[in-house]
Each structure stands twice: as C-alpha cells, then as structure tokens.
C-alpha cells in the first residue's frame, strides 16, 4: 500500500514538472525570452534553461543575448549584472529575495568609507556584491577569472579585494599580490570542515577532492583542485579518476552526473550546530539559490515580475568595471 502511494506521488510530481515545463517553454517563445540558470539551481530549472553555468559564463551570455526578456534563475546580484549589461531589456527573476551573504556583508557606504582611507586603493569586487558596490569598484571578478583580473591590476596600486576574504586569500596566494581583504564570506561554503572531508577521503582513497575557493583555507589546503563551478565540470570530465568529492553547493551534482556518466560524485556532509545531535548531518545547499522553483519561474514570466530595476546612474557606473572584467577575460583566454 505504502509502495503504491509512493509511486503515485512520484508520477504526479513528474506530471507537474512536465506540465509546468511545457507552460514555461510556451511563455519563452511568446516573450522571446532567454532562461539563464546558475549551476546551483534545482535540476528541473537547469533542464529547462537555455544556458547553465557559473557567474562568469552567465555574465558572458547576458552580454551577448539577442532575447527581449532575460529570465535569470540564480540570485539577485546575478540578475542585476544582466540588467547592467542590458539596460533596455526586461530582466526578471523567480524570487526577489534570493540574496547572498557576501552581498549583504558589504554595504556600499562602508566600502566607500574604507576606500577613503587610502587613495591608492584599486578595488577588485567579486561579482557577488550589489550593483551599488560594483558602481564604486575598479574592476569585477568571478571565481573563474579572479587570477587573471588580479594579474591585470596596475602593479603600483594597493589592491582592496571585496567582499569574500576566502576567495581573496586564495587569489593572493596564487598571484603573490598582497591585498587588503574585506571580511565577508559565503555562509554556505564556510560550513565545510576539513575533518569531515578527510574522513570521506579515508573511506574513498581514490577520490579527488574538488573545492570552491569560497571555502576556508583549511579545506582548500586538502584539495586536489580549487576552482569555479564551471571549471569543476571541466576538471571532472577530463580527469581519469572515477570518484570525486565535490565541496560546493550540491546543485552542481546534477550537471556533473549528467555530463560525466559512469563517474561517482560525493557531496560531503556539513554539520549544523543549531540542530539536535541526532540530526546534525545535511548536504550543503544555498538557501537563497534554492528559493527558486519551477512555479515561481513560470509566474515571473507570466507577470514579468519581479523585475530588476536600477537607476541609470548606477547602471552607467557599474557597467564600466563589468566591461573591464569581460575585456580582460576575453584577452587572456585568446592568448
Ligand atoms: P561560481 O561563479 O563559481 O559558479 O560561484 C558562484 C557562487 O555564488 C558560489 O557560491
Ligand atoms: Fe552567495 Fe554563498 Fe549562495 Fe553563492 S552559495 S549565492 S556565495 S550565499
């Protein structure tokens, strides 16, 4: 009886996903829309999107789209970036509350105050920040191009890296450039702990450890590879290993399993001190990324809301460091 009701609910869920997906596809062609989705989105959204990728790939796609409407399935700062690159287009997102702890950690007035303490600062802002912070930064970077962006910074300037201290420390190690680091972090990535991952590797000694640079240094230090989510896909595809421990938000596992059939991907558990001892273990999910659902995606296309709206001054100023990032990235990848 139990098995029958489980299989009925799986069937009705599959029907729900199919019906919603058909509705979204019809809306997409009616609106001449493009759906861009981050690697952390739920599988149903990834499967429907025109492009799934990391922050760098998504901003490159946003910069060249010919669509009239951009539907951004990610978090708010990503949709803002798409709007800054396309001021005349309509940019909508499924949930306007999809924020980011890094963005929250860096209010523009506090950044401005720090910048005023040293006129020689050259501000490199990780893309995980608000449009207002981008507008007062010299250049933007993502985890996929941070090394190139730091290497391209004028050698006589003092780098101020905001808002992720972990990404900043990693890129400082790789480039040898000293920098002042803003004290922000990703609340989800700093929950990964070295001991838990080492215990997993003891169980699976053949597994490669792949870590996002937003993780703590103690975790980065035991990695076989530290990279952006898109580079994780490339690394796992090319590497002959059959098993990988993937230390980032668990949404990435969907693409990894699809694009690397026959390989095994393991999400390390994280430990939540707020929970009872019997229920301490869970996989890492970004609560903001996971606010987006197929229903909300359909609704934002039906209503063309919530929409990203920014003032023309912010758009004009924030566009400069984003364009600079895209140009530096294009130049270094054509070399
Ligand atoms: P990527 O650009 O590597 O996908 O990272 C985005 C992000 O928000 C990581 O938490
Ligand atoms: Fe922000 Fe972390 Fe979520 Fe990425 S995973 S969007 S950095 S809170």
Tab-separated table of N, CA and C in Angstrom, residues 154-292:
chain	number	residue	atom	x	y	z
A	154	UNK	N	46.934	47.229	-11.960
A	154	UNK	CA	48.162	48.041	-12.039
A	154	UNK	C	49.097	47.716	-10.884
A	155	UNK	N	50.387	47.445	-11.191
A	155	UNK	CA	51.312	46.980	-10.142
A	155	UNK	C	51.596	48.016	-9.062
A	156	UNK	N	51.375	49.306	-9.374
A	156	UNK	CA	51.693	50.345	-8.375
A	156	UNK	C	50.502	50.670	-7.466
A	157	UNK	N	49.388	49.961	-7.626
A	157	UNK	CA	48.217	50.257	-6.788
A	157	UNK	C	48.088	49.216	-5.666
A	158	UNK	N	47.435	49.617	-4.569
A	158	UNK	CA	47.186	48.706	-3.440
A	158	UNK	C	45.825	48.041	-3.663
A	159	UNK	N	45.845	46.724	-3.757
A	159	UNK	CA	44.565	46.053	-4.058
A	159	UNK	C	43.696	45.945	-2.802
A	160	UNK	N	42.451	46.368	-2.971
A	160	UNK	CA	41.419	46.151	-1.947
A	160	UNK	C	40.467	45.131	-2.561
A	161	UNK	N	40.398	43.936	-1.975
A	161	UNK	CA	39.581	42.866	-2.539
A	161	UNK	C	38.325	42.704	-1.691
A	162	UNK	N	37.150	42.842	-2.321
A	162	UNK	CA	35.872	42.736	-1.588
A	162	UNK	C	34.939	41.789	-2.331
A	163	UNK	N	33.909	41.193	-1.707
A	163	UNK	CA	33.735	41.098	-0.265
A	163	UNK	C	34.148	39.729	0.296
A	164	UNK	N	34.740	38.822	-0.507
A	164	UNK	CA	34.991	37.471	0.011
A	164	UNK	C	36.446	37.303	0.447
A	165	UNK	N	36.657	37.210	1.751
A	165	UNK	CA	38.038	37.097	2.253
A	165	UNK	C	38.669	35.755	1.872
A	166	UNK	N	37.854	34.720	1.691
A	166	UNK	CA	38.437	33.414	1.354
A	166	UNK	C	38.892	33.366	-0.100
A	167	UNK	N	38.048	33.835	-0.987
A	167	UNK	CA	38.447	33.910	-2.397
A	167	UNK	C	39.656	34.841	-2.535
A	168	UNK	N	39.620	35.966	-1.807
A	168	UNK	CA	40.715	36.933	-1.864
A	168	UNK	C	42.028	36.308	-1.391
A	169	UNK	N	41.978	35.546	-0.287
A	169	UNK	CA	43.203	34.931	0.240
A	169	UNK	C	43.759	33.917	-0.758
A	170	UNK	N	42.855	33.172	-1.389
A	170	UNK	CA	43.281	32.154	-2.373
A	170	UNK	C	43.976	32.810	-3.568
A	171	UNK	N	43.360	33.871	-4.087
A	171	UNK	CA	43.921	34.504	-5.281
A	171	UNK	C	45.209	35.251	-4.929
A	172	UNK	N	45.308	35.732	-3.705
A	172	UNK	CA	46.530	36.393	-3.262
A	172	UNK	C	47.679	35.375	-3.211
A	173	UNK	N	47.382	34.166	-2.700
A	173	UNK	CA	48.399	33.085	-2.682
A	173	UNK	C	48.847	32.750	-4.103
A	174	UNK	N	47.894	32.640	-5.021
A	174	UNK	CA	48.239	32.210	-6.382
A	174	UNK	C	49.006	33.260	-7.176
A	175	UNK	N	48.712	34.531	-6.920
A	175	UNK	CA	49.321	35.592	-7.730
A	175	UNK	C	50.520	36.229	-7.029
A	176	UNK	N	50.636	36.013	-5.718
A	176	UNK	CA	51.697	36.669	-4.963
A	176	UNK	C	51.428	38.148	-4.721
A	177	UNK	N	50.200	38.617	-5.064
A	177	UNK	CA	49.876	40.040	-4.810
A	177	UNK	C	49.307	40.181	-3.399
A	178	UNK	N	49.894	41.098	-2.640
A	178	UNK	CA	49.359	41.370	-1.292
A	178	UNK	C	48.079	42.170	-1.476
A	179	UNK	N	47.088	41.947	-0.623
A	179	UNK	CA	45.882	42.752	-0.729
A	179	UNK	C	45.197	42.940	0.608
A	180	UNK	N	44.427	44.014	0.677
A	180	UNK	CA	43.569	44.223	1.845
A	180	UNK	C	42.272	43.473	1.550
A	181	UNK	N	41.861	42.628	2.512
A	181	UNK	CA	40.674	41.795	2.275
A	181	UNK	C	39.495	42.279	3.106
A	182	UNK	N	38.361	42.429	2.449
A	182	UNK	CA	37.096	42.713	3.157
A	182	UNK	C	36.711	41.473	3.932
A	183	UNK	N	36.123	41.640	5.122
A	183	UNK	CA	35.822	40.483	5.967
A	183	UNK	C	34.433	39.908	5.689
A	184	UNK	N	34.216	39.429	4.484
A	184	UNK	CA	32.924	38.795	4.177
A	184	UNK	C	33.150	37.341	3.829
A	185	UNK	N	32.077	36.538	3.919
A	185	UNK	CA	32.212	35.155	3.452
A	185	UNK	C	30.872	34.592	3.006
A	186	UNK	N	30.945	33.453	2.347
A	186	UNK	CA	29.716	32.759	1.943
A	186	UNK	C	29.317	31.869	3.101
A	187	UNK	N	28.126	32.124	3.637
A	187	UNK	CA	27.706	31.385	4.838
A	187	UNK	C	27.639	29.871	4.569
A	188	UNK	N	27.393	29.496	3.306
A	188	UNK	CA	27.236	28.065	2.985
A	188	UNK	C	28.601	27.386	2.822
A	189	UNK	N	29.524	28.037	2.129
A	189	UNK	CA	30.822	27.393	1.881
A	189	UNK	C	31.702	27.302	3.126
A	190	UNK	N	31.541	28.239	4.073
A	190	UNK	CA	32.417	28.162	5.258
A	190	UNK	C	31.962	27.071	6.237
A	191	UNK	N	30.843	26.417	5.924
A	191	UNK	CA	30.404	25.343	6.816
A	191	UNK	C	31.153	24.027	6.565
A	192	UNK	N	31.802	23.916	5.423
A	192	UNK	CA	32.560	22.683	5.158
A	192	UNK	C	33.766	22.613	6.088
A	193	UNK	N	33.974	21.433	6.651
A	193	UNK	CA	35.095	21.283	7.591
A	193	UNK	C	36.084	20.249	7.100
A	194	UNK	N	37.350	20.567	7.331
A	194	UNK	CA	38.461	19.717	6.884
A	194	UNK	C	38.311	18.267	7.372
A	195	UNK	N	37.983	18.083	8.674
A	195	UNK	CA	37.959	16.728	9.231
A	195	UNK	C	36.927	15.841	8.547
A	196	UNK	N	35.748	16.414	8.290
A	196	UNK	CA	34.683	15.632	7.649
A	196	UNK	C	35.116	15.178	6.257
A	197	UNK	N	35.819	16.059	5.551
A	197	UNK	CA	36.235	15.732	4.184
A	197	UNK	C	37.373	14.704	4.207
A	198	UNK	N	38.277	14.878	5.178
A	198	UNK	CA	39.371	13.896	5.290
A	198	UNK	C	38.825	12.505	5.648
A	199	UNK	N	37.781	12.477	6.479
A	199	UNK	CA	37.179	11.183	6.843
A	199	UNK	C	36.578	10.533	5.596
A	200	UNK	N	35.984	11.362	4.737
A	200	UNK	CA	35.408	10.824	3.493
A	200	UNK	C	36.507	10.267	2.601
A	201	UNK	N	37.637	10.996	2.541
A	201	UNK	CA	38.715	10.513	1.670
A	201	UNK	C	39.332	9.216	2.210
A	202	UNK	N	39.281	9.058	3.520
A	202	UNK	CA	39.771	7.790	4.070
A	202	UNK	C	38.887	6.637	3.595
A	203	UNK	N	37.580	6.939	3.509
A	203	UNK	CA	36.641	5.907	3.046
A	203	UNK	C	36.779	5.654	1.545
A	204	UNK	N	37.091	6.715	0.803
A	204	UNK	CA	37.225	6.607	-0.664
A	204	UNK	C	38.606	7.146	-1.066
A	205	UNK	N	39.676	6.373	-0.822
A	205	UNK	CA	41.029	6.908	-1.037
A	205	UNK	C	41.319	7.265	-2.494
A	206	UNK	N	40.545	6.710	-3.420
A	206	UNK	CA	40.780	7.006	-4.848
A	206	UNK	C	40.107	8.307	-5.279
A	207	UNK	N	39.327	8.922	-4.397
A	207	UNK	CA	38.543	10.102	-4.813
A	207	UNK	C	39.398	11.365	-4.865
A	208	UNK	N	39.156	12.195	-5.862
A	208	UNK	CA	39.789	13.521	-5.947
A	208	UNK	C	38.900	14.511	-5.183
A	209	UNK	N	39.543	15.453	-4.497
A	209	UNK	CA	38.786	16.457	-3.743
A	209	UNK	C	38.769	17.761	-4.536
A	210	UNK	N	37.576	18.225	-4.875
A	210	UNK	CA	37.433	19.429	-5.702
A	210	UNK	C	36.704	20.487	-4.863
A	211	UNK	N	37.337	21.638	-4.692
A	211	UNK	CA	36.863	22.620	-3.706
A	211	UNK	C	36.613	23.982	-4.359
A	212	UNK	N	35.526	24.633	-3.958
A	212	UNK	CA	35.272	26.008	-4.428
A	212	UNK	C	36.122	26.981	-3.598
A	213	UNK	N	36.668	28.030	-4.239
A	213	UNK	CA	37.553	28.948	-3.482
A	213	UNK	C	36.851	29.791	-2.414
A	214	UNK	N	35.526	29.694	-2.299
A	214	UNK	CA	34.849	30.385	-1.190
A	214	UNK	C	34.991	29.607	0.116
A	215	UNK	N	35.558	28.387	0.045
A	215	UNK	CA	35.727	27.585	1.271
A	215	UNK	C	36.889	28.123	2.102
A	216	UNK	N	36.949	27.663	3.351
A	216	UNK	CA	38.030	28.067	4.249
A	216	UNK	C	39.376	27.527	3.775
A	217	UNK	N	40.441	28.189	4.177
A	217	UNK	CA	41.788	27.765	3.763
A	217	UNK	C	42.093	26.319	4.178
A	218	UNK	N	41.657	25.922	5.390
A	218	UNK	CA	41.940	24.559	5.868
A	218	UNK	C	41.326	23.517	4.932
A	219	UNK	N	40.262	23.888	4.253
A	219	UNK	CA	39.613	22.972	3.306
A	219	UNK	C	40.319	23.045	1.944
A	220	UNK	N	40.616	24.273	1.516
A	220	UNK	CA	41.354	24.453	0.247
A	220	UNK	C	42.661	23.675	0.253
A	221	UNK	N	43.315	23.678	1.433
A	221	UNK	CA	44.642	23.069	1.514
A	221	UNK	C	44.640	21.557	1.286
A	222	UNK	N	43.496	20.902	1.416
A	222	UNK	CA	43.487	19.438	1.187
A	222	UNK	C	42.903	19.101	-0.186
A	223	UNK	N	42.714	20.138	-1.013
A	223	UNK	CA	42.066	19.901	-2.316
A	223	UNK	C	43.053	19.415	-3.365
A	224	UNK	N	42.562	18.590	-4.294
A	224	UNK	CA	43.341	18.276	-5.495
A	224	UNK	C	43.165	19.401	-6.505
A	225	UNK	N	42.004	20.059	-6.444
A	225	UNK	CA	41.739	21.168	-7.372
A	225	UNK	C	40.842	22.191	-6.672
A	226	UNK	N	41.183	23.472	-6.851
A	226	UNK	CA	40.329	24.558	-6.326
A	226	UNK	C	39.874	25.344	-7.545
A	227	UNK	N	38.570	25.499	-7.731
A	227	UNK	CA	38.117	26.188	-8.956
A	227	UNK	C	36.648	26.585	-8.874
A	228	UNK	N	36.231	27.350	-9.886
A	228	UNK	CA	34.836	27.790	-10.004
A	228	UNK	C	33.957	26.588	-10.357
A	229	UNK	N	32.654	26.775	-10.289
A	229	UNK	CA	31.760	25.643	-10.561
A	229	UNK	C	31.902	25.152	-12.013
A	230	UNK	N	32.105	26.070	-12.953
A	230	UNK	CA	32.220	25.641	-14.355
A	230	UNK	C	33.505	24.840	-14.562
A	231	UNK	N	34.574	25.309	-13.909
A	231	UNK	CA	35.839	24.575	-14.057
A	231	UNK	C	35.756	23.201	-13.389
A	232	UNK	N	34.868	23.057	-12.394
A	232	UNK	CA	34.688	21.730	-11.770
A	232	UNK	C	34.193	20.735	-12.814
A	233	UNK	N	33.274	21.210	-13.665
A	233	UNK	CA	32.728	20.314	-14.710
A	233	UNK	C	33.875	19.900	-15.645
A	234	UNK	N	34.682	20.877	-16.052
A	234	UNK	CA	35.791	20.576	-16.980
A	234	UNK	C	36.805	19.643	-16.314
A	235	UNK	N	37.148	19.942	-15.059
A	235	UNK	CA	38.153	19.137	-14.350
A	235	UNK	C	37.679	17.677	-14.229
A	236	UNK	N	36.432	17.498	-13.802
A	236	UNK	CA	35.934	16.130	-13.571
A	236	UNK	C	35.750	15.384	-14.897
A	237	UNK	N	35.445	16.115	-15.967
A	237	UNK	CA	35.299	15.464	-17.275
A	237	UNK	C	36.665	14.964	-17.745
A	238	UNK	N	37.679	15.814	-17.603
A	238	UNK	CA	38.997	15.483	-18.161
A	238	UNK	C	39.805	14.527	-17.275
A	239	UNK	N	39.544	14.543	-15.963
A	239	UNK	CA	40.389	13.765	-15.049
A	239	UNK	C	40.037	12.269	-15.135
A	240	UNK	N	41.061	11.394	-15.214
A	240	UNK	CA	40.765	9.962	-15.343
A	240	UNK	C	40.169	9.323	-14.072
A	241	UNK	N	40.199	10.025	-12.930
A	241	UNK	CA	39.633	9.432	-11.701
A	241	UNK	C	38.155	9.110	-11.922
A	242	UNK	N	37.669	8.133	-11.166
A	242	UNK	CA	36.255	7.711	-11.314
A	242	UNK	C	35.386	8.291	-10.203
A	243	UNK	N	36.031	8.877	-9.170
A	243	UNK	CA	35.268	9.322	-7.998
A	243	UNK	C	35.754	10.693	-7.551
A	244	UNK	N	34.820	11.577	-7.204
A	244	UNK	CA	35.178	12.944	-6.823
A	244	UNK	C	34.357	13.373	-5.611
A	245	UNK	N	35.026	14.043	-4.684
A	245	UNK	CA	34.324	14.648	-3.541
A	245	UNK	C	34.170	16.125	-3.909
A	246	UNK	N	32.924	16.579	-4.028
A	246	UNK	CA	32.659	17.906	-4.573
A	246	UNK	C	32.282	18.867	-3.452
A	247	UNK	N	33.207	19.793	-3.149
A	247	UNK	CA	32.998	20.647	-1.982
A	247	UNK	C	32.475	22.013	-2.427
A	248	UNK	N	31.163	22.012	-2.679
A	248	UNK	CA	30.445	23.248	-3.005
A	248	UNK	C	28.950	22.970	-2.859
A	249	UNK	N	28.130	23.903	-3.287
A	249	UNK	CA	26.679	23.733	-3.161
A	249	UNK	C	26.244	22.515	-3.981
A	250	UNK	N	25.306	21.729	-3.429
A	250	UNK	CA	25.022	20.426	-4.032
A	250	UNK	C	24.287	20.488	-5.379
A	251	UNK	N	23.776	21.670	-5.769
A	251	UNK	CA	23.090	21.790	-7.066
A	251	UNK	C	23.986	21.398	-8.242
A	252	UNK	N	25.282	21.562	-8.096
A	252	UNK	CA	26.241	21.264	-9.172
A	252	UNK	C	26.259	19.763	-9.506
A	253	UNK	N	25.823	18.928	-8.554
A	253	UNK	CA	25.903	17.480	-8.779
A	253	UNK	C	25.038	17.047	-9.959
A	254	UNK	N	23.956	17.782	-10.211
A	254	UNK	CA	23.061	17.408	-11.310
A	254	UNK	C	23.805	17.443	-12.646
A	255	UNK	N	24.506	18.550	-12.903
A	255	UNK	CA	25.256	18.636	-14.174
A	255	UNK	C	26.401	17.645	-14.217
A	256	UNK	N	27.097	17.503	-13.082
A	256	UNK	CA	28.235	16.578	-13.062
A	256	UNK	C	27.777	15.160	-13.415
A	257	UNK	N	26.645	14.749	-12.837
A	257	UNK	CA	26.162	13.368	-13.095
A	257	UNK	C	25.685	13.213	-14.531
A	258	UNK	N	25.104	14.309	-15.074
A	258	UNK	CA	24.617	14.253	-16.456
A	258	UNK	C	25.783	14.231	-17.447
A	259	UNK	N	26.789	15.084	-17.171
A	259	UNK	CA	27.860	15.265	-18.151
A	259	UNK	C	29.020	14.290	-17.979
A	260	UNK	N	29.075	13.611	-16.830
A	260	UNK	CA	30.147	12.626	-16.620
A	260	UNK	C	29.526	11.292	-16.215
A	261	UNK	N	28.774	10.669	-17.104
A	261	UNK	CA	28.149	9.403	-16.711
A	261	UNK	C	29.234	8.368	-16.416
A	262	UNK	N	28.951	7.513	-15.444
A	262	UNK	CA	29.943	6.487	-15.119
A	262	UNK	C	30.906	6.926	-14.027
A	263	UNK	N	30.889	8.234	-13.687
A	263	UNK	CA	31.743	8.674	-12.584
A	263	UNK	C	30.869	8.915	-11.348
A	264	UNK	N	31.495	8.835	-10.189
A	264	UNK	CA	30.710	8.996	-8.956
A	264	UNK	C	31.065	10.319	-8.277
A	265	UNK	N	30.033	11.052	-7.872
A	265	UNK	CA	30.248	12.355	-7.229
A	265	UNK	C	29.665	12.315	-5.831
A	266	UNK	N	30.495	12.709	-4.876
A	266	UNK	CA	30.076	12.615	-3.474
A	266	UNK	C	30.024	14.018	-2.885
A	267	UNK	N	28.887	14.354	-2.261
A	267	UNK	CA	28.764	15.651	-1.587
A	267	UNK	C	29.142	15.447	-0.133
A	268	UNK	N	30.144	16.159	0.378
A	268	UNK	CA	30.491	15.965	1.784
A	268	UNK	C	29.396	16.515	2.679
A	269	UNK	N	29.124	15.836	3.787
A	269	UNK	CA	28.114	16.368	4.701
A	269	UNK	C	28.666	17.584	5.426
A	270	UNK	N	27.778	18.477	5.833
A	270	UNK	CA	28.220	19.566	6.692
A	270	UNK	C	27.476	19.425	8.010
A	271	UNK	N	27.989	20.060	9.027
A	271	UNK	CA	27.419	19.866	10.355
A	271	UNK	C	26.793	21.153	10.835
A	272	UNK	N	25.532	21.062	11.198
A	272	UNK	CA	24.791	22.246	11.596
A	272	UNK	C	24.677	22.278	13.120
A	273	UNK	N	25.434	23.174	13.774
A	273	UNK	CA	25.443	23.175	15.237
A	273	UNK	C	24.090	23.557	15.839
A	274	UNK	N	23.199	24.137	15.032
A	274	UNK	CA	21.896	24.540	15.567
A	274	UNK	C	20.934	23.350	15.683
A	275	UNK	N	21.303	22.232	15.040
A	275	UNK	CA	20.377	21.110	15.060
A	275	UNK	C	20.668	20.149	16.203
A	276	UNK	N	19.732	19.260	16.469
A	276	UNK	CA	19.922	18.282	17.536
A	276	UNK	C	20.998	17.288	17.110
A	277	UNK	N	21.724	16.702	18.076
A	277	UNK	CA	22.819	15.783	17.733
A	277	UNK	C	22.386	14.651	16.802
A	278	UNK	N	21.144	14.206	16.898
A	278	UNK	CA	20.714	13.077	16.068
A	278	UNK	C	20.445	13.516	14.626
A	279	UNK	N	20.411	14.812	14.398
A	279	UNK	CA	20.022	15.290	13.072
A	279	UNK	C	21.024	16.346	12.606
A	280	UNK	N	22.297	16.060	12.791
A	280	UNK	CA	23.296	17.108	12.543
A	280	UNK	C	23.823	17.142	11.113
A	281	UNK	N	23.609	16.055	10.388
A	281	UNK	CA	24.281	15.968	9.101
A	281	UNK	C	23.341	16.350	7.964
A	282	UNK	N	23.788	17.251	7.077
A	282	UNK	CA	22.974	17.577	5.901
A	282	UNK	C	23.899	17.987	4.767
A	283	UNK	N	23.365	17.994	3.555
A	283	UNK	CA	24.186	18.412	2.424
A	283	UNK	C	24.161	19.929	2.335
A	284	UNK	N	25.157	20.483	1.664
A	284	UNK	CA	25.229	21.931	1.601
A	284	UNK	C	24.310	22.487	0.522
A	285	UNK	N	23.379	23.323	0.926
A	285	UNK	CA	22.507	23.990	-0.038
A	285	UNK	C	22.518	25.467	0.262
A	286	UNK	N	22.543	26.301	-0.769
A	286	UNK	CA	22.434	27.735	-0.553
A	286	UNK	C	20.946	28.061	-0.437
A	287	UNK	N	20.562	28.582	0.721
A	287	UNK	CA	19.125	28.837	0.961
A	287	UNK	C	18.582	29.875	-0.015
A	288	UNK	N	19.445	30.717	-0.550
A	288	UNK	CA	18.984	31.749	-1.494
A	288	UNK	C	18.759	31.142	-2.881
A	289	UNK	N	19.740	30.370	-3.337
A	289	UNK	CA	19.608	29.743	-4.660
A	289	UNK	C	18.375	28.842	-4.706
A	290	UNK	N	18.099	28.205	-3.568
A	290	UNK	CA	17.024	27.225	-3.542
A	290	UNK	C	15.643	27.859	-3.325
A	291	UNK	N	15.581	29.206	-3.277
A	291	UNK	CA	14.258	29.856	-3.219
A	291	UNK	C	13.544	29.717	-4.563
A	292	UNK	N	14.314	29.537	-5.634
A	292	UNK	CA	13.709	29.474	-6.967
A	292	UNK	C	13.087	28.103	-7.226
